[in-house]
Each structure stands twice: as structure tokens, then as C-alpha cells.
Coordinates of C-alpha atoms and ligand atoms in Angstrom, one line a residue:
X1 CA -24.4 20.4 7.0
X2 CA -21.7 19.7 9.6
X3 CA -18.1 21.2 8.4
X4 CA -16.0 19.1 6.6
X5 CA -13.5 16.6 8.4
X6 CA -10.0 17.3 7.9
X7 CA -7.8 14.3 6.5
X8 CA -4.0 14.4 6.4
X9 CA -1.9 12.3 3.9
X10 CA 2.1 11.2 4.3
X11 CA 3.3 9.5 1.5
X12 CA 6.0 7.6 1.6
X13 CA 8.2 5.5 -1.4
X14 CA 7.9 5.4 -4.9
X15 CA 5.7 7.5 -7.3
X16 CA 2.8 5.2 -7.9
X17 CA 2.3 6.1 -3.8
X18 CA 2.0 9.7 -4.7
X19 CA -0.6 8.9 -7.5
X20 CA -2.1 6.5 -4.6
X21 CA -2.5 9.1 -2.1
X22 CA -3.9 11.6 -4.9
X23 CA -6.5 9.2 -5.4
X24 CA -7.2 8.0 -1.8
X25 CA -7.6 11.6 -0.7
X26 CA -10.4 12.5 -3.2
X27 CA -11.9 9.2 -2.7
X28 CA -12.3 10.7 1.4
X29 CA -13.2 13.6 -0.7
X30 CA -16.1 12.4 -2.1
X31 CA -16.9 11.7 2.1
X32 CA -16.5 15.2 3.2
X33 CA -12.9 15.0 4.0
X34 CA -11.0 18.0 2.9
X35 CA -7.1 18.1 2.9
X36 CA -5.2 19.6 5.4
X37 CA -1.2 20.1 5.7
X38 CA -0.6 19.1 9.3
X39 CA -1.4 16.2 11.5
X40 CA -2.3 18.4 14.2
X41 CA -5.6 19.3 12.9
X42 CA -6.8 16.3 11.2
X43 CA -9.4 13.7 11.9
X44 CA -7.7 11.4 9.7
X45 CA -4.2 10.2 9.7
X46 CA -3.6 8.0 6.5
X47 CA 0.5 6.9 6.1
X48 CA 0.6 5.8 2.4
X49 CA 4.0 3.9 3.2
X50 CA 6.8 1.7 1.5
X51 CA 8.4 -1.4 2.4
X52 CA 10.9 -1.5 -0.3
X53 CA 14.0 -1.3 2.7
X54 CA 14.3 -1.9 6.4
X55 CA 14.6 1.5 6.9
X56 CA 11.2 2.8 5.2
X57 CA 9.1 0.3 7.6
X58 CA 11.1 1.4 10.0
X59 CA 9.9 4.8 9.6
X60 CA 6.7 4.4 9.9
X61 CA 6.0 2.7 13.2
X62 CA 8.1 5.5 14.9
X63 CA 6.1 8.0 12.7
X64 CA 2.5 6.7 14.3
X65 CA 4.3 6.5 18.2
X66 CA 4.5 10.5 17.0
X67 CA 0.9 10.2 16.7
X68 CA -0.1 9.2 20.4
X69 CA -0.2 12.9 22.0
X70 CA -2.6 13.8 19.3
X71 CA -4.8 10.5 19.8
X72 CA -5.0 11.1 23.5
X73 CA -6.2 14.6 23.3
X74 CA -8.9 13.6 20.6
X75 CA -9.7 10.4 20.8
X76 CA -11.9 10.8 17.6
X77 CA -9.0 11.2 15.5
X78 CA -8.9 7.7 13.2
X79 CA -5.4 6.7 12.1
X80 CA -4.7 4.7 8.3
X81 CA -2.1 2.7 7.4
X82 CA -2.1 2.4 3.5
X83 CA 0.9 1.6 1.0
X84 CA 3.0 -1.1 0.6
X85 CA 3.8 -1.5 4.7
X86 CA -0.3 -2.4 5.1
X87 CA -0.1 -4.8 2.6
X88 CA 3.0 -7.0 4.2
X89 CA 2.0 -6.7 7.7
X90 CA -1.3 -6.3 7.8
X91 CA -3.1 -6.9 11.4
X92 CA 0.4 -6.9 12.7
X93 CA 0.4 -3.6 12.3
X94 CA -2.3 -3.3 14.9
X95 CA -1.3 -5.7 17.0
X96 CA 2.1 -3.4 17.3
X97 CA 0.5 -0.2 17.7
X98 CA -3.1 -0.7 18.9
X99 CA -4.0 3.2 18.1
X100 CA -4.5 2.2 14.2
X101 CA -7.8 2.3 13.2
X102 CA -7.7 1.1 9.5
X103 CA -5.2 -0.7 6.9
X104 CA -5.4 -1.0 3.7
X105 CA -3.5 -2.2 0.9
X106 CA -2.5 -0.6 -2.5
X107 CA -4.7 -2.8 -4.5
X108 CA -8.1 -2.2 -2.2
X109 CA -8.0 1.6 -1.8
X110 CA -10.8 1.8 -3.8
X111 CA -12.4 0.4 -0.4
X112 CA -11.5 3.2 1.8
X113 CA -15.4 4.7 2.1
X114 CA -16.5 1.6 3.8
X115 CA -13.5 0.9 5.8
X116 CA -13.5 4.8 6.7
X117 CA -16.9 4.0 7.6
X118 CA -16.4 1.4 9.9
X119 CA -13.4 2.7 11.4
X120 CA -16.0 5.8 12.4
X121 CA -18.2 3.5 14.3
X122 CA -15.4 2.2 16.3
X123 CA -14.5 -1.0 14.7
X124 CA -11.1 -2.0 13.2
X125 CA -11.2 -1.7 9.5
X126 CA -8.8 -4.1 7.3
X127 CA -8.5 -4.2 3.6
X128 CA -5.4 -6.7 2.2
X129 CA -7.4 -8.1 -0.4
X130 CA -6.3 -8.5 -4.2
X131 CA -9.9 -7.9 -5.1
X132 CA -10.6 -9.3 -8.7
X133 CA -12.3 -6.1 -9.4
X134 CA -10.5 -2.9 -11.0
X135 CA -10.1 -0.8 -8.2
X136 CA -9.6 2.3 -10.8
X137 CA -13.0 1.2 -11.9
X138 CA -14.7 1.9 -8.3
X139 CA -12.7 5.3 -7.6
X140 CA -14.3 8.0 -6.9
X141 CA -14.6 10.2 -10.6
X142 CA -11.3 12.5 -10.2
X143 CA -12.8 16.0 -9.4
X144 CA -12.3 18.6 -12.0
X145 CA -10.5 21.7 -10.3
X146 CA -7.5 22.8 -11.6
X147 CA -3.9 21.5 -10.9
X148 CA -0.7 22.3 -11.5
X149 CA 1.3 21.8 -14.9
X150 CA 2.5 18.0 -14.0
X151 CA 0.9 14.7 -13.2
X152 CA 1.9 11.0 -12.4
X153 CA -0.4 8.5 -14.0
X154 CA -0.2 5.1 -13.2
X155 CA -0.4 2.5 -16.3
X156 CA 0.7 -0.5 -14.5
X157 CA 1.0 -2.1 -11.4
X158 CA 2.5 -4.9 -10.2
X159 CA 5.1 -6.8 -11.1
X160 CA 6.3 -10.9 -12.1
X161 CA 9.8 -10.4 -12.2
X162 CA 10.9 -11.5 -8.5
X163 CA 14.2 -10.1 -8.4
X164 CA 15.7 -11.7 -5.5
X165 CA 16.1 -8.5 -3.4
X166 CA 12.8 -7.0 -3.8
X167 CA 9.5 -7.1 -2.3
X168 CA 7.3 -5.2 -4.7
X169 CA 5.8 -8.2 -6.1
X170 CA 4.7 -9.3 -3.1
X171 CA 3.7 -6.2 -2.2
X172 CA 1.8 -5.1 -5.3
X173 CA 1.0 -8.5 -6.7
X174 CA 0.9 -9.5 -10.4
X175 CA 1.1 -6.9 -13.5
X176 CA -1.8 -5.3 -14.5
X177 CA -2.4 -2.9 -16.9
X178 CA -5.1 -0.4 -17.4
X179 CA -6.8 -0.5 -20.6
X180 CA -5.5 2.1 -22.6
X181 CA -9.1 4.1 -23.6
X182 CA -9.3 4.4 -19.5
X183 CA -5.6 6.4 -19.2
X184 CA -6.6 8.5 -22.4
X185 CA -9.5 9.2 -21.1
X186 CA -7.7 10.2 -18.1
X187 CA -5.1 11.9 -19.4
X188 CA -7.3 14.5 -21.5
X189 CA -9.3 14.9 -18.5
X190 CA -5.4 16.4 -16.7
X191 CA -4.8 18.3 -19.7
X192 CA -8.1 20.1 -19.3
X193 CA -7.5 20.8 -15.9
X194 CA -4.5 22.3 -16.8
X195 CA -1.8 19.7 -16.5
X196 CA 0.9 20.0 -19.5
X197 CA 3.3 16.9 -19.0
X198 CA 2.1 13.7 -17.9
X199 CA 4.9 10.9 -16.2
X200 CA 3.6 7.3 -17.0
X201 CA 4.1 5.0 -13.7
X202 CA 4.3 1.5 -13.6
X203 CA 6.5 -1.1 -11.5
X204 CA 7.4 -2.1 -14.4
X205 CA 5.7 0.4 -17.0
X206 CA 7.4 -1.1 -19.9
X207 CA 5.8 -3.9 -19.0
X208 CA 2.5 -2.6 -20.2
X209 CA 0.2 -4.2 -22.0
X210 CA -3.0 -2.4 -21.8
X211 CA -2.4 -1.5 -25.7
X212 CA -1.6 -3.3 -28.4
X213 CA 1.8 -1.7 -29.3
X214 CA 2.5 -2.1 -25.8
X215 CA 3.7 1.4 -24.4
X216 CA 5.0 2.9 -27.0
X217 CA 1.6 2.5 -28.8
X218 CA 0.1 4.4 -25.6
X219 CA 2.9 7.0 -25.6
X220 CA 2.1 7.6 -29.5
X221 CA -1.7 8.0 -29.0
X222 CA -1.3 10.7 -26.0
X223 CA 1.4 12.7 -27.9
X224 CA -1.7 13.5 -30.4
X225 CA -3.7 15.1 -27.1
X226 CA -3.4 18.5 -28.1
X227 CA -2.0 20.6 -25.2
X228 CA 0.0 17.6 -23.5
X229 CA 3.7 18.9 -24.5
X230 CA 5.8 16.1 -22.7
X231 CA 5.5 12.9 -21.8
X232 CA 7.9 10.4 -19.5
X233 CA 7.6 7.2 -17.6
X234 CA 9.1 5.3 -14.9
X235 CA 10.3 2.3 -14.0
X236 CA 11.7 0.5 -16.7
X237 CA 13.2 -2.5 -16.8
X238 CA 15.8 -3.7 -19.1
X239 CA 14.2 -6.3 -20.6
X240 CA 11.1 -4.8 -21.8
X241 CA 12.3 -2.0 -23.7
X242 CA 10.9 -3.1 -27.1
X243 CA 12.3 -1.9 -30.4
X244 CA 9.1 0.7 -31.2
X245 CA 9.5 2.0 -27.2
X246 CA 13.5 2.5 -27.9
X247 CA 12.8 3.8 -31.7
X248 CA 10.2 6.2 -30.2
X249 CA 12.8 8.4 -28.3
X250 CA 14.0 9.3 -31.7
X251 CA 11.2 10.0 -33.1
X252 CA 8.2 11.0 -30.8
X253 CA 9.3 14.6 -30.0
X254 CA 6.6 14.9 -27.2
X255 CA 8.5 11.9 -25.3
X256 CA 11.2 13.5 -23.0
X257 CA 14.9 12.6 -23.5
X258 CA 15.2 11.2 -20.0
X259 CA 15.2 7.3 -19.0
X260 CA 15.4 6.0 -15.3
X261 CA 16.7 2.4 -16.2
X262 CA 17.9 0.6 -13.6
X263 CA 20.5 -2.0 -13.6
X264 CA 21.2 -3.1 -10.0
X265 CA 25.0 -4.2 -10.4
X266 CA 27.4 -4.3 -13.2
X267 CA 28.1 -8.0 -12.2
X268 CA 26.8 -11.0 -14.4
X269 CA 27.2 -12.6 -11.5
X270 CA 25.5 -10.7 -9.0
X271 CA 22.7 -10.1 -11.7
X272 CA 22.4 -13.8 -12.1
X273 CA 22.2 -14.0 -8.2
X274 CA 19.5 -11.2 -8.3
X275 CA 17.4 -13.0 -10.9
X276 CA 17.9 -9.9 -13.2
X277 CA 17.6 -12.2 -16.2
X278 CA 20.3 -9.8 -17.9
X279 CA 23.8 -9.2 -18.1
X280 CA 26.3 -6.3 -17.7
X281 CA 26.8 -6.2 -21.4
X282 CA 23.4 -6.6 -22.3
X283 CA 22.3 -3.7 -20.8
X284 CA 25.3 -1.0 -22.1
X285 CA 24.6 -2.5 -25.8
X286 CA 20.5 -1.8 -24.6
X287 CA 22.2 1.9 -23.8
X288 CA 23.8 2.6 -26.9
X289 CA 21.0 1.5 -29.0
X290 CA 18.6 4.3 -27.5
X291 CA 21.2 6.8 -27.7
X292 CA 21.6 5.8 -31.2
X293 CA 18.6 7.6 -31.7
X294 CA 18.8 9.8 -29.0
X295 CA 22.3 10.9 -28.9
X296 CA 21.3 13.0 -25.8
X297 CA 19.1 11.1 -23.3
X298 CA 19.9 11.9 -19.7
X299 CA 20.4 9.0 -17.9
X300 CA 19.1 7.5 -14.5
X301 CA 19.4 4.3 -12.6
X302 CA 19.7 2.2 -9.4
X303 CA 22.2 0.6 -8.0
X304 CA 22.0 -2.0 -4.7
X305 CA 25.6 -2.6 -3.3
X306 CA 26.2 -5.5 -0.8
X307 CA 24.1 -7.7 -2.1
X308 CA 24.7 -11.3 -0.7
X309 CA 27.9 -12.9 -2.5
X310 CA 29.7 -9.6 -3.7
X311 CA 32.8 -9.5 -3.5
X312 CA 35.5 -6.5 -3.9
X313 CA 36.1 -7.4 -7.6
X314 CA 32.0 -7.8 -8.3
X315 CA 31.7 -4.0 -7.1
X316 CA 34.0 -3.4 -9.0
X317 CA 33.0 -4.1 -12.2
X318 CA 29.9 -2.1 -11.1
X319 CA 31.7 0.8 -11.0
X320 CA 33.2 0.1 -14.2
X321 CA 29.6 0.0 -15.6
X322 CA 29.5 3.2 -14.5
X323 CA 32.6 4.8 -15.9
X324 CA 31.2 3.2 -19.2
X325 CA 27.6 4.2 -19.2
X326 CA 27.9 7.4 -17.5
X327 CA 24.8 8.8 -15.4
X328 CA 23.0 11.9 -15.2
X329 CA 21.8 11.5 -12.0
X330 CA 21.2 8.1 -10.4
X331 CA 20.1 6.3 -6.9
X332 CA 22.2 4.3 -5.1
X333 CA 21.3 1.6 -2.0
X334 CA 23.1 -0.6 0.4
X335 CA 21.7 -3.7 0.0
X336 CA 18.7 -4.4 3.2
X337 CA 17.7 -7.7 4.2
X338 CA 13.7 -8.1 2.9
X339 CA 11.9 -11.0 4.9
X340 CA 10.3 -13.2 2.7
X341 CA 12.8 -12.7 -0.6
X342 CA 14.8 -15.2 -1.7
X343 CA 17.8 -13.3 -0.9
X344 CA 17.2 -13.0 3.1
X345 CA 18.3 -16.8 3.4
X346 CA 21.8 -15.9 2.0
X347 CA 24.9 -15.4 3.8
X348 CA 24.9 -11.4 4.0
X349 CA 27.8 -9.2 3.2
X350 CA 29.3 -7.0 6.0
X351 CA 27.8 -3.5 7.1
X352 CA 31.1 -2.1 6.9
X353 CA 32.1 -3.3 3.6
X354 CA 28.8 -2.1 2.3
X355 CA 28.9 1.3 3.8
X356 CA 32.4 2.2 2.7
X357 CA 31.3 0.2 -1.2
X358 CA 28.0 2.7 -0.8
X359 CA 30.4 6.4 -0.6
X360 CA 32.6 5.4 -3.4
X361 CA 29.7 4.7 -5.6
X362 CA 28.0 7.6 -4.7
X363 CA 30.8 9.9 -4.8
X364 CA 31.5 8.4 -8.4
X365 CA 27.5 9.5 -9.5
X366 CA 27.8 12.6 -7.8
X367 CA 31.0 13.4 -10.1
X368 CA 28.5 12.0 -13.1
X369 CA 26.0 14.1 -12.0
X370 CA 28.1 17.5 -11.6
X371 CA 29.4 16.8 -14.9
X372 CA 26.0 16.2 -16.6
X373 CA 24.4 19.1 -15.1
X374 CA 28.1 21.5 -16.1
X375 CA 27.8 20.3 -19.7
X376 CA 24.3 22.1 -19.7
X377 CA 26.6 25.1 -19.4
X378 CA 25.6 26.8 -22.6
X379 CA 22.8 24.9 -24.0
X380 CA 19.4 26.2 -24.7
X381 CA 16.8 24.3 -23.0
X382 CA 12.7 24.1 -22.7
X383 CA 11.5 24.6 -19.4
X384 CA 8.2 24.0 -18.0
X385 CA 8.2 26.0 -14.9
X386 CA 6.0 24.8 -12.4
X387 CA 6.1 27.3 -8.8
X388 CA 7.4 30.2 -7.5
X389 CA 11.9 30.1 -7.0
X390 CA 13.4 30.7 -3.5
X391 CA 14.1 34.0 -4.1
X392 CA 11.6 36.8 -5.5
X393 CA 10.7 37.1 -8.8
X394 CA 12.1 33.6 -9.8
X395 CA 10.3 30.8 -11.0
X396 CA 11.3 27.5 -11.1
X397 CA 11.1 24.6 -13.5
X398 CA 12.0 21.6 -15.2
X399 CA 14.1 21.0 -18.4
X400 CA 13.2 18.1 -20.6
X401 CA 16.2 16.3 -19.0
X402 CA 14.5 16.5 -15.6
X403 CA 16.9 19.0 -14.3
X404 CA 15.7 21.7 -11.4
X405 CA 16.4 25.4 -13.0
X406 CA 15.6 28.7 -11.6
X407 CA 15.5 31.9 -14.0
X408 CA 14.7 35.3 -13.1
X409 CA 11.3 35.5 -14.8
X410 CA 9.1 38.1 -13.3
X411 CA 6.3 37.6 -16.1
X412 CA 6.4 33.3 -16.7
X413 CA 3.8 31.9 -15.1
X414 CA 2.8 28.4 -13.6
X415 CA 2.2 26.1 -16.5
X416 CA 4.7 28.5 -19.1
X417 CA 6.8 26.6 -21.4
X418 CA 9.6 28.7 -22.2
X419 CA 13.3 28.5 -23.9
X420 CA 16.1 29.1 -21.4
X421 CA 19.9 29.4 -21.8
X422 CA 21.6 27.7 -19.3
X423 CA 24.1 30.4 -17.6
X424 CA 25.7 27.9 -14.4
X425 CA 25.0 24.8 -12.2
X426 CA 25.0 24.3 -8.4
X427 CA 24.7 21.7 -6.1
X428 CA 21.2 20.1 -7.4
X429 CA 19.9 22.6 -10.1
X430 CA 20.7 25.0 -13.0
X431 CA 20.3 28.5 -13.2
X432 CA 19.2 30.3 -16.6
X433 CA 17.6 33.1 -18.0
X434 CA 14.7 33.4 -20.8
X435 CA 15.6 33.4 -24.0
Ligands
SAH1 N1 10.5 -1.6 -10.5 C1 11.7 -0.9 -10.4 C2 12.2 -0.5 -9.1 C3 11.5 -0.9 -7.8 S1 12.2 -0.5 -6.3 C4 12.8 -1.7 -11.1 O1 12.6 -2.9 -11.4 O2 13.9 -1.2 -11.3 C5 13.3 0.8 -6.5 C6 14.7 0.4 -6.2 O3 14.9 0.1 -4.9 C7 15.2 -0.8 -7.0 O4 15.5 -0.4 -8.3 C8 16.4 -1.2 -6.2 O5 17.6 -0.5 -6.6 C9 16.0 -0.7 -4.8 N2 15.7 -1.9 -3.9 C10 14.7 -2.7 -4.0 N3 14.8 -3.7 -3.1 C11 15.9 -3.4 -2.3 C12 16.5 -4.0 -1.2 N4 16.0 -5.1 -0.7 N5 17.6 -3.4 -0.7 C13 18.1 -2.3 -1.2 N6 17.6 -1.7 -2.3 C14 16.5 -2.2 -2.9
SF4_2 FE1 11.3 -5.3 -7.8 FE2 12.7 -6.4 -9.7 FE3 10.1 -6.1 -10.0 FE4 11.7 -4.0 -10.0 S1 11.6 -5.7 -11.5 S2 9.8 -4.2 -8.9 S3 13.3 -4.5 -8.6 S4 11.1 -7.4 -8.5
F3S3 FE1 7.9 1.3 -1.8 FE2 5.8 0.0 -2.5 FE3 6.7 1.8 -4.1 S1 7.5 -0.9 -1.5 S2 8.9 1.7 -3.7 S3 5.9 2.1 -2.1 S4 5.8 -0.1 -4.7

């Protein structure tokens, strides 16, 4: 047999890309590619990329001109564009930089053996479709060797909610959701492979529908898998937080007390502009309802500032969202001009103003953040600790509020789940010791 080929993965973007690369590669897998950590020695080059911002698509074209040394000197090498970028150029991409072999989008993946194929026999291989087939249905089966404590899972993909700003649904297409006896099925299959917390991904995973108490129902059936211990998901959206998915962060402990909720601007009148379908108020009464049950969920969101018609006094009553909501940790974007989005066509707020609204936004969610991860000062916390720390003898983990800590834990092993007292925070973690 002739050794195995190497294949080299960058993934760009959101978390259903990381789930997309895990699956691409052990679909290559399943053709005698076998991963390797640097480009230098591969004989595949896939870029699972994003397209969400200007800058992401950017990155990728002057990521494959990197690639042109290592093409010249083995002109075997095949080069992949996958992701979100593959889906909205398409052939452009390789009419703009002739040394890509293959594209393929995120919702014909499930493809890649033939297109690898052809790209091997010298052809250019392209894959855009929105087949009408399942793609998760024509995967290769997941292999069963062990893996770390954690694992995304994608639920859902797609999205219908054409935000005005926003090119995933163009991108990803319509919502879909997995039937639910598929992600069980998949999830036990992590849990006997050694993974112990499981993040549901969607574009919209509270969107789901594969089950028919929507996912909360699918939350509830996978806290019963015995030796799953915690369960999250991301992204919401406001408007599909049901009443069993916000009563379920009371009262399903497995479920992690942690929510990334984005709400874009704190500006009915920016939201209206955005096609948010929701309003400033709508979403802190939406807050205080889950904390109602959940007195303390750790909260995340995004924020886009510059988006076309703001004005001083619209930022500003996103910052007052702020002050009132108050976030754990949260992203924050100037607003970047999408082609194709409703929003492109509008009159466009200055760089400058943007830049300068971007650093006080940020600098008010850093504060939120430092004072979120200080109040942990104290508190005893569950940590699932999943590598080695910086320095030796430390391991490293996560809290159920998502939060990075590092304890001195010579005997904790990958995959423990320990209590930890919180003794002080720095810049972007906590530092405890074992209770
Ligand atoms: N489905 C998720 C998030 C999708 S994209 C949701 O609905 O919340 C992730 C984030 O990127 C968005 O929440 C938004 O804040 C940001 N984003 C999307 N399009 C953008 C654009 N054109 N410019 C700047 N930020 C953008
Ligand atoms: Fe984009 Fe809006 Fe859909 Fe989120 S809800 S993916 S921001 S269109
Ligand atoms: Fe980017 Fe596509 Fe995710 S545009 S954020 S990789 S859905």
C-alpha cells in the first residue's frame, strides 16, 4: 500500500466550520489522507473559510498567494477552497487565483471523495450545489478513536432570517434541521469515545426543529445520555427562545448556565433597519425572564456598530443596552459592507466614526467582562479540564460559565470534572485550586 497522503485543514469563522472541517477531514480520511499540522508537508491544502466580513475573505486569497512557493516546488500538491467563501464566489475563486484545484461549498462536502478525485486527475473540481440530499446522510461514518472531553455538534444549518447585514443565508441556504434520532445517535457515539460536554451548533440552533419540542425537547433527551455532563448551544436568536428552551435553564441541570444571544444594537431603530424583527426592550424583558430562572447565567452577545443610518444618539442607546443588560463576555464588529445584502445599497456611516464608536464599546465589555470574571473571586466552580496549562503541572479547563481557569492539579486528568475555588482573575482566565 502506498503511504498515506498528508491533508492540512485551516478553518476559518464560526463553529459549525470547525464541525465542518472535522467532518471533511475524516471524509479524506476514509481516502487515505491523514492529518498533518503544517502546510509544508501536505498534499492537500483545504481553507474551510468565512465570508461573514470583508476582512475574513480577505484573508483568504492572501492566505492561498502564501501557498505559491509550496505549489511550485510540488506541483502535486492539490489546493481546497471550502467554507462559506466557496460557496459566494465559487469559479471566481479560480479565476483569481488559478492554483485552486477544488471548491466546495458547506452544503456539498459530503462530495469531497469525488471532487478530490477529480482534482487528482488534473481537472478542476467544483461543488456549490444545494444538493436535495442530506449531506450528513452521505458522510463518511465518524471513526471511533478517542477524542478529547468536548465536541461541537451541528443541529441546524441555515438560516431564513435575512438580517440586512448578513450573508449567512445566502451562504448556508435555508434552515434545516437534523432529525433528532441522527444527533442522539451521534452524540452517544462522542460520549463513548470519550467526549463529556457536547455544544449544539446551529445558525440559528434555536431554530431547530428536528424534534418535536423543538430544542429544548433535544436538550432534554441528551441530558438522559449517561456520561454526557453538560450541554450548551450556539447561536440563538432572540426570537426563538421558546418558553420550555428558557424554562429549561432552570431546570435541566446538565444545560450550562451560559447563553451567547446576540442582539446587534440597542436601537429600535437600527434593529428595524437590520430586519431584526425585535426591539431593544423586547429583548432585556427576553433577558430577565431567563435569569428569572437562572439568576446566574453568564451572558454573551454581538454587537455591529456603524451600521448604515446610525447616528451618535442610536449608539448610544446601544451602549445603554449594555449598562442595562450587563455582559460576561461579548463580540463586538464595525459594521462591513456585504455585496449582495440589502444593506450594501445604503448610504454607509464613516470609518472614522465607526472606529472610534467600535473602542468605546469595547472598552465598555471589556470593563463587563473584568467585572464578571472578578465576581468569580470566591465562588466554587465545576471545571472540566481539557489539556495541559502553560506552566508544569497545571491543567486547564472550563467552568460551566465558559470561563478559561488554570489550577495547579498534578493528578486531574484530561476529561476530569472537578470542583474548583476560584482564588483570582487575569486578563482572559481564572486561576483556582481543587477543592
Ligand atoms: N446566526 C447568528 C450569528 C451569525 S454571524 C445570529 O443570528 O446572531 C456572527 C456575527 O457576525 C453576527 O451576530 C453579527 O454580529 C456579525 N456580523 C454578521 N454580518 C456582519 C457584517 N456584515 N458586518 C459586521 N458584522 C457582521
Ligand atoms: Fe445572519 Fe441574522 Fe441569520 Fe444570524 S439571524 S445568521 S445574523 S441573517
Ligand atoms: Fe462565517 Fe459562514 Fe460561519 S460566513 S461565521 S463561516 S456560517
Amino acid at each position: 500500500m502506498s503511504a498515506p497522503k498528508k491533508l492540512f485543514i485551516k478553518t476559518y469563522g464560526c463553529q459549525m466550520n470547525v464541525y465542518d472541517s472535522e467532518r471533511m477531514a475524516e471524509s479524506l480520511g476514509a481516502q487515505g489522507y491523514e492529518a498533518t499540522e503544517t502546510a509544508d508537508d501536505a498534499d492537500m491544502i483545504l481553507l474551510n473559510t468565512c465570508h461573514i466580513r470583508e476582512k475574513a475573505a480577505e484573508k483568504v486569497y492572501s492566505e492561498l498567494g502564501r501557498f505559491k512557493g509550496l505549489k511550485e516546488a510540488k506541483p502535486d500538491l492539490k489546493i481546497g477552497v471550502a467554507g462559506c467563501v466557496a460557496q459566494a464566489e465559487g469559479a471566481e475563486i479560480m479565476r483569481r487565483q488559478p492554483m485552486v484545484d477544488l471548491v466546495v461549498g458547506p452544503q456539498s462536502y459530503h462530495r469531497l471523495p469525488e471532487l478530490e478525485a477529480k482534482a487528482r486527475s488534473g481537472e478542476k473540481a467544483l461543488d456549490t450545489d444545494f444538493p436535495e440530499e442530506d449531506k450528513f446522510e452521505h458522510l463518511a461514518r465518524r471513526p471511533k478513536a478517542a477524542r478529547g472531553p468536548t465536541a461541537f455538534l451541528t443541529v441546524q444549518e441555515g438560516c431564513d432570517k435575512f438580517c440586512a447585514f448578513c450573508v449567512v443565508p445566502y451562504t448556508r441556504g435555508a434552515e434545516v434541521s437534523r432529525p433528532a434520532d441522527r444527533i442522539m445517535g451521534e452524540a452517544r457515539d462522542l460520549v463513548e469515545r470519550g467526549v463529556r460536554e457536547i455544544t449544539l451548533l446551529g445558525q440559528n440552533v434555536n431554530a431547530y426543529h428536528g424534534h418535536e419540542r423543538g430544542l429544548s425537547g433535544l436538550i432534554r433527551d441528551l441530558a438522559k445520555v449517561d456520561g454526557l455532563e453538560r450541554i450548551r448551544f450556539t447561536t440563538s436568536h432572540p426570537n426563538d427562545m421558546d418558553d420550555d428552551l428558557i424554562a429549561a435553564h432552570g431546570d435541566c441541570e446538565k444545560l450550562m448556565p451560559y447563553l451567547h444571544l446576540p442582539v446587534q444594537s440597542g436601537s429600535d431603530k437600527i434593529l428595524k433597519a437590520m430586519n431584526r424583527k425585535h426591539t431593544a426592550e423586547s429583548y432585556i424583558k427576553l433577558i430577565e425572564r431567563i435569569r428569572g430562572v437562572r439568576p446566574d447565567l453568564l451572558l454573551s452577545g454581538d454587537f455591529i456598530v456603524g451600521f448604515p443610518g446610525e447616528t451618535e444618539e442610536d449608539f448610544a442607546d446601544t451602549m445603554a443596552l449594555v449598562e442595562t443588560v450587563g455582559y460576561g463576555q461579548a463580540y463586538s464588529f464595525k459594521y462591513s459592507t456585504r455585496p449582495g445584502t440589502p444593506a450594501a445599497e445604503r448610504a454607509q456611516v464613516k470609518e472614522d466614526a465607526k472606529l472610534e464608536r467600535l473602542h468605546r464599546l469595547q472598552a465598555l465589555l471589556k470593563d463587563q467582562q473584568v467585572a464578571a470574571q472578578e465576581a468569580m473571586i470566591g465562588r466554587d466552580v465545576s471545571v472540566l479540564f481539557e489539556r495541559d496549562g502553560r506552566e508544569a503541572g497545571q491543567m486547564t479547563g472550563k467552568s460551566e460559565y465558559l470561563h478559561a481557569v488554570h489550577v495547579e492539579a498534578p493528578d486531574v486528568a484530561r476529561g476530569d470534572l472537578r470542583r474548583v475555588r476560584i482564588l483570582a482573575s487575569t486578563s482572559n482566565s481564572l486561576k483556582g485550586a481543587l477543592l
